């Protein structure tokens, strides 16, 4: 494999300079499973794991390699195995809060140029979920591209496209049907040599079917959606990097119906531009948009200019981010106390000697 075909560029080359000797080489993580990694290199596919020093010096989950990462490795002659010593700085990363009560970042995909936000035009069409995807995509550093799939199952396409346009300011929108093979060719513009595209969306949105169409043959299993509510079953169970024969790279991901936010405060203003503009017209600069006189946001809702459901989504997301920030700060304080407690214990043991 050619490194530039895999997405290698000058920025990664500069980051690799401290390791540029005969001992080290580089590869890109294509698959991760229980801390074992499939790595694409110029020598072919390798099975890798992190070195003992890497594991010892790594504290947080997000510091471990993720699908899409470029990693510094050493290899053994005549063995298809590699040892990972470092992760090169990420140019972009799509993250979410990991499942469960622990406040921890889970990196879904890294070093991605564009993200296809795949939403099916059937009964599972959900604007509020799409808002979250757009928000986290802007935060990732990649460019969002909305792909409205299964157009063959929709009778009001123009109406739904108009609704998406109202929440996705400046984001390209493509309407496709894998069954009828329409609209897919328009996506090729994002998949030139060295460009990486991640596919995100809920189960049953058609990501795996789209992956197969883009690749030219079945590389991902496909399941039918459930009858009655059009919701899908999980087809893709892991994140995987796939190099297309026509150029470009795709990363398919498992369906994520519930997408918990992670560190997206800076992108709220970009995703909710309409509410931000209205807020600037409120009588009071610290308006909470609850019952204050002269509130432009509440006035827009009363006049039907702003949908109440979109405003409630904005409020919910803002509250989630505030709660997440409080938990993260508390976690940082606990970690700091543990660090100084350990330092204090080390000093005590030293003086006893």
CSV table of C-alpha atoms in Angstrom, one decimal:
chain,number,residue,atom,x,y,z
A,1,UNK,CA,0.0,0.0,0.0
A,2,UNK,CA,1.1,3.5,-0.7
A,3,UNK,CA,1.2,5.8,2.3
A,4,UNK,CA,-0.3,8.7,0.4
A,5,UNK,CA,-3.2,6.5,-0.7
A,6,UNK,CA,-3.8,5.8,2.9
A,7,UNK,CA,-4.0,9.6,3.7
A,8,UNK,CA,-0.4,10.4,4.6
A,9,UNK,CA,0.5,14.1,4.1
A,10,UNK,CA,3.2,16.7,5.0
A,11,UNK,CA,1.8,17.4,8.5
A,12,UNK,CA,2.1,13.7,9.4
A,13,UNK,CA,5.5,13.6,7.8
A,14,UNK,CA,6.7,16.5,10.0
A,15,UNK,CA,5.3,14.9,13.1
A,16,UNK,CA,7.2,11.7,12.3
A,17,UNK,CA,10.6,13.4,12.0
A,18,UNK,CA,11.7,12.6,15.7
A,19,UNK,CA,11.2,8.9,14.9
A,20,UNK,CA,12.7,9.0,11.3
A,21,UNK,CA,15.4,6.4,11.5
A,22,UNK,CA,15.8,2.8,10.4
A,23,UNK,CA,14.2,1.4,13.6
A,24,UNK,CA,10.8,3.0,13.2
A,25,UNK,CA,8.2,3.1,10.5
A,26,UNK,CA,4.5,4.1,10.3
A,27,UNK,CA,1.1,2.6,9.7
A,28,UNK,CA,-2.6,3.5,9.9
A,29,UNK,CA,-5.0,1.8,12.3
A,30,UNK,CA,-7.7,0.1,10.2
A,31,UNK,CA,-9.4,-1.9,13.0
A,32,UNK,CA,-9.3,-2.1,16.8
A,33,UNK,CA,-10.5,-5.0,18.9
A,34,UNK,CA,-9.7,-5.3,22.6
A,35,UNK,CA,-6.5,-3.4,22.4
A,36,UNK,CA,-5.3,-5.4,19.3
A,37,UNK,CA,-5.0,-3.4,16.1
A,38,UNK,CA,-5.0,-4.2,12.4
A,39,UNK,CA,-2.5,-1.8,10.8
A,40,UNK,CA,-2.2,-0.9,7.2
A,41,UNK,CA,1.5,-0.2,6.1
A,42,UNK,CA,3.5,-0.1,2.9
A,43,UNK,CA,4.6,-3.7,3.7
A,44,UNK,CA,1.0,-4.9,4.0
A,45,UNK,CA,-1.4,-5.6,6.9
A,46,UNK,CA,0.1,-6.1,10.3
A,47,UNK,CA,-1.4,-7.1,13.7
A,48,UNK,CA,-0.3,-4.7,16.3
A,49,UNK,CA,-0.4,-4.0,20.1
A,50,UNK,CA,0.9,-1.1,22.2
A,51,UNK,CA,4.3,-1.4,23.8
A,52,UNK,CA,4.7,-1.8,27.6
A,53,UNK,CA,6.2,1.7,27.8
A,54,UNK,CA,3.3,3.2,25.8
A,55,UNK,CA,0.8,1.4,28.1
A,56,UNK,CA,2.6,2.5,31.3
A,57,UNK,CA,2.7,6.2,30.2
A,58,UNK,CA,-0.9,6.3,29.0
A,59,UNK,CA,-3.6,7.2,31.4
A,60,UNK,CA,-6.8,8.1,29.5
A,61,UNK,CA,-8.8,6.0,27.1
A,62,UNK,CA,-8.5,8.6,24.3
A,63,UNK,CA,-4.7,8.4,24.3
A,64,UNK,CA,-4.8,4.9,23.0
A,65,UNK,CA,-4.9,4.3,19.2
A,66,UNK,CA,-8.2,4.7,17.4
A,67,UNK,CA,-9.4,3.7,13.9
A,68,UNK,CA,-7.9,6.2,11.5
A,69,UNK,CA,-4.8,7.0,13.7
A,70,UNK,CA,-1.3,7.1,12.3
A,71,UNK,CA,1.0,5.2,14.6
A,72,UNK,CA,4.8,4.8,15.0
A,73,UNK,CA,5.7,1.1,15.0
A,74,UNK,CA,8.5,-1.3,15.0
A,75,UNK,CA,8.2,-4.7,13.2
A,76,UNK,CA,9.9,-8.0,13.5
A,77,UNK,CA,11.6,-9.6,10.4
A,78,UNK,CA,9.4,-12.3,8.8
A,79,UNK,CA,6.5,-11.6,11.2
A,80,UNK,CA,3.2,-9.9,10.4
A,81,UNK,CA,3.2,-8.2,13.8
A,82,UNK,CA,4.0,-4.7,15.0
A,83,UNK,CA,4.6,-2.9,18.3
A,84,UNK,CA,3.0,0.5,18.6
A,85,UNK,CA,5.2,3.1,20.3
A,86,UNK,CA,3.3,6.4,19.7
A,87,UNK,CA,0.3,7.9,18.1
A,88,UNK,CA,1.0,10.9,15.8
A,89,UNK,CA,-1.0,14.1,16.5
A,90,UNK,CA,-4.6,13.8,15.2
A,91,UNK,CA,-5.7,16.3,12.6
A,92,UNK,CA,-9.3,15.7,13.4
A,93,UNK,CA,-11.3,13.3,15.7
A,94,UNK,CA,-15.0,12.5,16.1
A,95,UNK,CA,-15.6,11.9,19.8
A,96,UNK,CA,-18.6,11.1,22.0
A,97,UNK,CA,-19.0,10.4,25.6
A,98,UNK,CA,-18.5,6.7,26.3
A,99,UNK,CA,-21.5,4.6,27.4
A,100,UNK,CA,-22.1,4.3,31.1
A,101,UNK,CA,-21.7,6.6,34.1
A,102,UNK,CA,-18.0,7.3,33.6
A,103,UNK,CA,-17.2,10.7,32.1
A,104,UNK,CA,-14.7,9.5,29.4
A,105,UNK,CA,-14.1,10.4,25.8
A,106,UNK,CA,-14.6,7.7,23.2
A,107,UNK,CA,-12.9,8.5,19.8
A,108,UNK,CA,-15.1,7.1,17.0
A,109,UNK,CA,-12.8,7.9,14.1
A,110,UNK,CA,-9.7,10.1,13.7
A,111,UNK,CA,-7.9,12.0,10.8
A,112,UNK,CA,-11.2,12.2,8.9
A,113,UNK,CA,-11.6,14.9,6.1
A,114,UNK,CA,-15.4,14.6,5.7
A,115,UNK,CA,-18.2,12.9,7.6
A,116,UNK,CA,-21.2,11.5,5.8
A,117,UNK,CA,-24.2,11.9,8.2
A,118,UNK,CA,-26.5,9.2,6.9
A,119,UNK,CA,-30.2,9.6,7.8
A,120,UNK,CA,-32.9,7.5,6.3
A,121,UNK,CA,-36.0,9.1,4.7
A,122,UNK,CA,-38.4,6.6,6.3
A,123,UNK,CA,-40.2,6.5,9.6
A,124,UNK,CA,-36.9,6.8,11.5
A,125,UNK,CA,-36.2,10.2,10.1
A,126,UNK,CA,-35.2,12.4,13.1
A,127,UNK,CA,-34.1,16.0,12.9
A,128,UNK,CA,-33.1,16.2,16.6
A,129,UNK,CA,-30.7,13.3,16.2
A,130,UNK,CA,-29.3,14.9,13.1
A,131,UNK,CA,-28.6,18.1,15.0
A,132,UNK,CA,-26.4,16.2,17.4
A,133,UNK,CA,-24.4,14.6,14.6
A,134,UNK,CA,-23.9,18.0,12.9
A,135,UNK,CA,-22.8,19.6,16.2
A,136,UNK,CA,-20.2,16.9,16.9
A,137,UNK,CA,-19.0,16.9,13.3
A,138,UNK,CA,-18.2,20.6,13.5
A,139,UNK,CA,-16.4,20.0,16.8
A,140,UNK,CA,-14.3,17.1,15.2
A,141,UNK,CA,-12.6,19.3,12.7
A,142,UNK,CA,-14.0,17.4,9.7
A,143,UNK,CA,-16.6,18.7,7.2
A,144,UNK,CA,-20.1,17.5,7.6
A,145,UNK,CA,-22.0,16.1,4.6
A,146,UNK,CA,-25.6,15.1,5.0
A,147,UNK,CA,-26.7,11.9,3.1
A,148,UNK,CA,-30.4,11.4,3.0
A,149,UNK,CA,-30.8,7.7,2.1
A,150,UNK,CA,-33.7,5.4,1.1
A,151,UNK,CA,-35.4,8.1,-1.0
A,152,UNK,CA,-37.3,5.3,-2.7
A,153,UNK,CA,-39.3,4.9,0.6
A,154,UNK,CA,-40.2,8.6,0.9
A,155,UNK,CA,-43.1,10.5,-0.7
A,156,UNK,CA,-42.3,13.9,0.6
A,157,UNK,CA,-38.6,14.3,-0.2
A,158,UNK,CA,-38.7,18.0,-0.9
A,159,UNK,CA,-40.4,18.7,2.4
A,160,UNK,CA,-37.9,16.7,4.4
A,161,UNK,CA,-34.9,18.3,2.6
A,162,UNK,CA,-36.3,21.7,3.4
A,163,UNK,CA,-36.5,20.7,7.1
A,164,UNK,CA,-32.9,19.6,7.0
A,165,UNK,CA,-31.8,22.8,5.3
A,166,UNK,CA,-33.4,24.8,8.2
A,167,UNK,CA,-31.1,23.1,10.7
A,168,UNK,CA,-27.9,22.5,8.6
A,169,UNK,CA,-26.6,25.9,7.6
A,170,UNK,CA,-24.2,25.7,4.7
A,171,UNK,CA,-23.9,21.9,4.9
A,172,UNK,CA,-24.1,20.0,1.6
A,173,UNK,CA,-27.1,17.7,1.3
A,174,UNK,CA,-27.3,14.6,-1.0
A,175,UNK,CA,-30.4,12.5,-1.5
A,176,UNK,CA,-29.7,8.9,-2.5
A,177,UNK,CA,-31.3,5.6,-3.0
A,178,UNK,CA,-29.0,2.5,-2.9
A,179,UNK,CA,-31.9,0.3,-4.2
A,180,UNK,CA,-32.5,2.5,-7.2
A,181,UNK,CA,-28.8,3.4,-7.5
A,182,UNK,CA,-29.5,7.2,-7.6
A,183,UNK,CA,-27.5,10.1,-6.1
A,184,UNK,CA,-24.5,7.9,-5.1
A,185,UNK,CA,-22.2,9.2,-7.9
A,186,UNK,CA,-22.5,12.7,-6.4
A,187,UNK,CA,-20.6,11.4,-3.3
A,188,UNK,CA,-17.5,10.5,-5.2
A,189,UNK,CA,-16.3,14.2,-5.1
A,190,UNK,CA,-15.4,13.6,-1.4
A,191,UNK,CA,-13.5,10.4,-2.1
A,192,UNK,CA,-10.4,11.4,-4.0
A,193,UNK,CA,-7.0,9.8,-3.3
A,194,UNK,CA,-5.9,10.2,0.3
A,195,UNK,CA,-9.2,11.6,1.5
A,196,UNK,CA,-10.9,9.9,4.4
A,197,UNK,CA,-14.7,9.8,4.9
A,198,UNK,CA,-16.4,8.4,8.0
A,199,UNK,CA,-20.0,7.2,7.8
A,200,UNK,CA,-22.2,8.0,10.8
A,201,UNK,CA,-25.8,7.4,11.5
A,202,UNK,CA,-28.3,5.3,13.4
A,203,UNK,CA,-28.8,1.5,12.8
A,204,UNK,CA,-30.8,0.9,9.7
A,205,UNK,CA,-29.9,4.2,8.1
A,206,UNK,CA,-28.1,2.4,5.2
A,207,UNK,CA,-24.4,3.0,6.1
A,208,UNK,CA,-23.3,-0.5,5.3
A,209,UNK,CA,-25.3,-0.6,2.1
A,210,UNK,CA,-23.7,2.7,1.1
A,211,UNK,CA,-20.2,1.3,1.9
A,212,UNK,CA,-20.8,-1.6,-0.4
A,213,UNK,CA,-22.0,0.7,-3.2
A,214,UNK,CA,-18.9,2.9,-2.8
A,215,UNK,CA,-16.5,-0.1,-2.7
A,216,UNK,CA,-18.1,-1.8,-5.6
A,217,UNK,CA,-18.8,-5.1,-3.9
A,218,UNK,CA,-20.2,-6.4,-0.6
A,219,UNK,CA,-17.6,-5.7,2.1
A,220,UNK,CA,-20.1,-5.1,4.9
A,221,UNK,CA,-23.1,-7.3,6.0
A,222,UNK,CA,-26.5,-5.8,5.5
A,223,UNK,CA,-29.7,-6.5,7.5
A,224,UNK,CA,-33.3,-5.5,7.0
A,225,UNK,CA,-34.9,-2.9,9.2
A,226,UNK,CA,-37.6,-4.0,11.7
A,227,UNK,CA,-41.1,-4.0,10.4
A,228,UNK,CA,-43.5,-1.4,12.0
A,229,UNK,CA,-41.0,1.3,12.9
A,230,UNK,CA,-38.3,1.1,10.2
A,231,UNK,CA,-35.6,1.0,12.9
A,232,UNK,CA,-32.6,-1.0,12.0
A,233,UNK,CA,-30.7,-3.8,13.6
A,234,UNK,CA,-26.9,-3.4,14.3
A,235,UNK,CA,-25.1,-4.6,11.2
A,236,UNK,CA,-21.6,-3.1,11.6
A,237,UNK,CA,-20.4,-4.0,15.1
A,238,UNK,CA,-17.0,-2.3,15.0
A,239,UNK,CA,-15.3,0.6,13.3
A,240,UNK,CA,-13.3,-0.3,10.3
A,241,UNK,CA,-11.2,1.6,7.7
A,242,UNK,CA,-11.7,0.5,4.1
A,243,UNK,CA,-9.5,1.6,1.2
A,244,UNK,CA,-11.6,2.0,-2.0
A,245,UNK,CA,-10.3,0.8,-5.3
A,246,UNK,CA,-11.6,3.9,-7.0
A,247,UNK,CA,-9.7,6.2,-4.6
A,248,UNK,CA,-10.4,7.5,-1.1
A,249,UNK,CA,-11.0,5.8,2.2
A,250,UNK,CA,-14.1,5.2,4.2
A,251,UNK,CA,-14.6,4.3,7.9
A,252,UNK,CA,-17.8,2.6,8.6
A,253,UNK,CA,-19.1,2.8,12.2
A,254,UNK,CA,-21.7,0.9,14.3
A,255,UNK,CA,-25.1,2.6,14.4
A,256,UNK,CA,-25.5,5.1,17.2
A,257,UNK,CA,-29.1,6.0,18.0
A,258,UNK,CA,-28.2,7.7,21.3
A,259,UNK,CA,-25.3,10.0,20.8
A,260,UNK,CA,-24.0,11.5,24.0
A,261,UNK,CA,-22.1,14.8,23.5
A,262,UNK,CA,-18.5,15.3,24.3
A,263,UNK,CA,-16.8,18.8,24.6
A,264,UNK,CA,-18.9,20.5,21.9
A,265,UNK,CA,-19.6,23.8,23.5
A,266,UNK,CA,-17.6,25.8,20.9
A,267,UNK,CA,-19.7,24.3,18.1
A,268,UNK,CA,-23.2,25.1,19.5
A,269,UNK,CA,-23.1,28.6,18.1
A,270,UNK,CA,-22.3,27.2,14.6
A,271,UNK,CA,-24.9,24.5,14.7
A,272,UNK,CA,-27.6,26.8,16.2
A,273,UNK,CA,-26.9,29.9,14.2
A,274,UNK,CA,-30.6,30.8,14.0
A,275,UNK,CA,-31.0,30.9,17.8
A,276,UNK,CA,-27.7,32.7,18.3
A,277,UNK,CA,-28.8,35.5,15.9
A,278,UNK,CA,-32.2,35.8,17.7
A,279,UNK,CA,-30.4,35.9,21.1
A,280,UNK,CA,-28.5,39.0,20.0
A,281,UNK,CA,-31.9,40.7,19.5
A,282,UNK,CA,-33.1,40.1,23.0
A,283,UNK,CA,-33.6,43.1,25.2
A,284,UNK,CA,-31.3,41.8,27.9
A,285,UNK,CA,-27.8,40.5,27.1
A,286,UNK,CA,-28.1,37.8,29.8
A,287,UNK,CA,-31.6,36.6,28.6
A,288,UNK,CA,-32.3,33.0,29.5
A,289,UNK,CA,-35.2,32.8,27.0
A,290,UNK,CA,-37.7,31.7,29.7
A,291,UNK,CA,-40.1,34.5,30.6
A,292,UNK,CA,-38.0,37.7,30.2
A,293,UNK,CA,-39.7,40.7,28.5
A,294,UNK,CA,-38.4,41.5,25.0
A,295,UNK,CA,-37.1,38.0,24.4
A,296,UNK,CA,-36.6,37.6,20.6
A,297,UNK,CA,-36.3,33.8,20.9
A,298,UNK,CA,-39.7,33.4,22.6
A,299,UNK,CA,-41.2,35.9,20.2
A,300,UNK,CA,-39.9,33.9,17.2
A,301,UNK,CA,-41.5,30.7,18.6
A,302,UNK,CA,-44.8,32.5,19.1
A,303,UNK,CA,-44.7,33.8,15.5
A,304,UNK,CA,-43.9,30.4,14.1
A,305,UNK,CA,-40.5,31.6,12.8
A,306,UNK,CA,-38.6,29.2,15.2
A,307,UNK,CA,-39.9,25.7,15.9
A,308,UNK,CA,-40.3,25.1,19.6
A,309,UNK,CA,-38.8,21.5,19.2
A,310,UNK,CA,-35.6,23.0,17.9
A,311,UNK,CA,-35.4,25.5,20.8
A,312,UNK,CA,-36.0,22.7,23.3
A,313,UNK,CA,-33.2,20.7,21.6
A,314,UNK,CA,-30.9,23.7,22.0
A,315,UNK,CA,-31.8,23.9,25.7
A,316,UNK,CA,-31.3,20.2,26.2
A,317,UNK,CA,-27.9,20.2,24.5
A,318,UNK,CA,-26.7,23.3,26.5
A,319,UNK,CA,-27.7,21.6,29.8
A,320,UNK,CA,-26.0,18.4,28.8
A,321,UNK,CA,-22.7,20.2,28.0
A,322,UNK,CA,-22.9,22.2,31.3
A,323,UNK,CA,-23.4,18.9,33.2
A,324,UNK,CA,-20.6,17.2,31.4
A,325,UNK,CA,-18.3,20.1,32.1
A,326,UNK,CA,-19.1,19.9,35.9
A,327,UNK,CA,-18.4,16.1,35.9
A,328,UNK,CA,-15.1,16.6,33.9
A,329,UNK,CA,-14.0,19.3,36.3
A,330,UNK,CA,-14.7,17.0,39.3
A,331,UNK,CA,-12.9,14.2,37.7
A,332,UNK,CA,-9.9,16.4,37.1
A,333,UNK,CA,-9.9,17.6,40.7
A,334,UNK,CA,-10.0,13.9,41.9
A,335,UNK,CA,-7.1,13.0,39.6
A,336,UNK,CA,-5.1,16.0,40.8
A,337,UNK,CA,-5.6,15.0,44.5
A,338,UNK,CA,-4.5,11.4,43.7
A,339,UNK,CA,-1.4,12.7,42.0
A,340,UNK,CA,-0.3,14.9,44.9
A,341,UNK,CA,-1.2,12.2,47.4
A,342,UNK,CA,1.1,9.8,45.5
A,343,UNK,CA,3.9,12.5,45.4
A,344,UNK,CA,3.5,13.0,49.1
A,345,UNK,CA,3.7,9.3,49.8
A,346,UNK,CA,6.8,8.9,47.6
A,347,UNK,CA,8.5,11.8,49.6
A,348,UNK,CA,7.6,10.1,52.9
A,349,UNK,CA,9.1,6.8,51.8
A,350,UNK,CA,12.2,8.6,50.5
A,351,UNK,CA,12.8,10.4,53.9
A,352,UNK,CA,12.3,7.2,55.8
A,353,UNK,CA,15.1,5.6,53.9
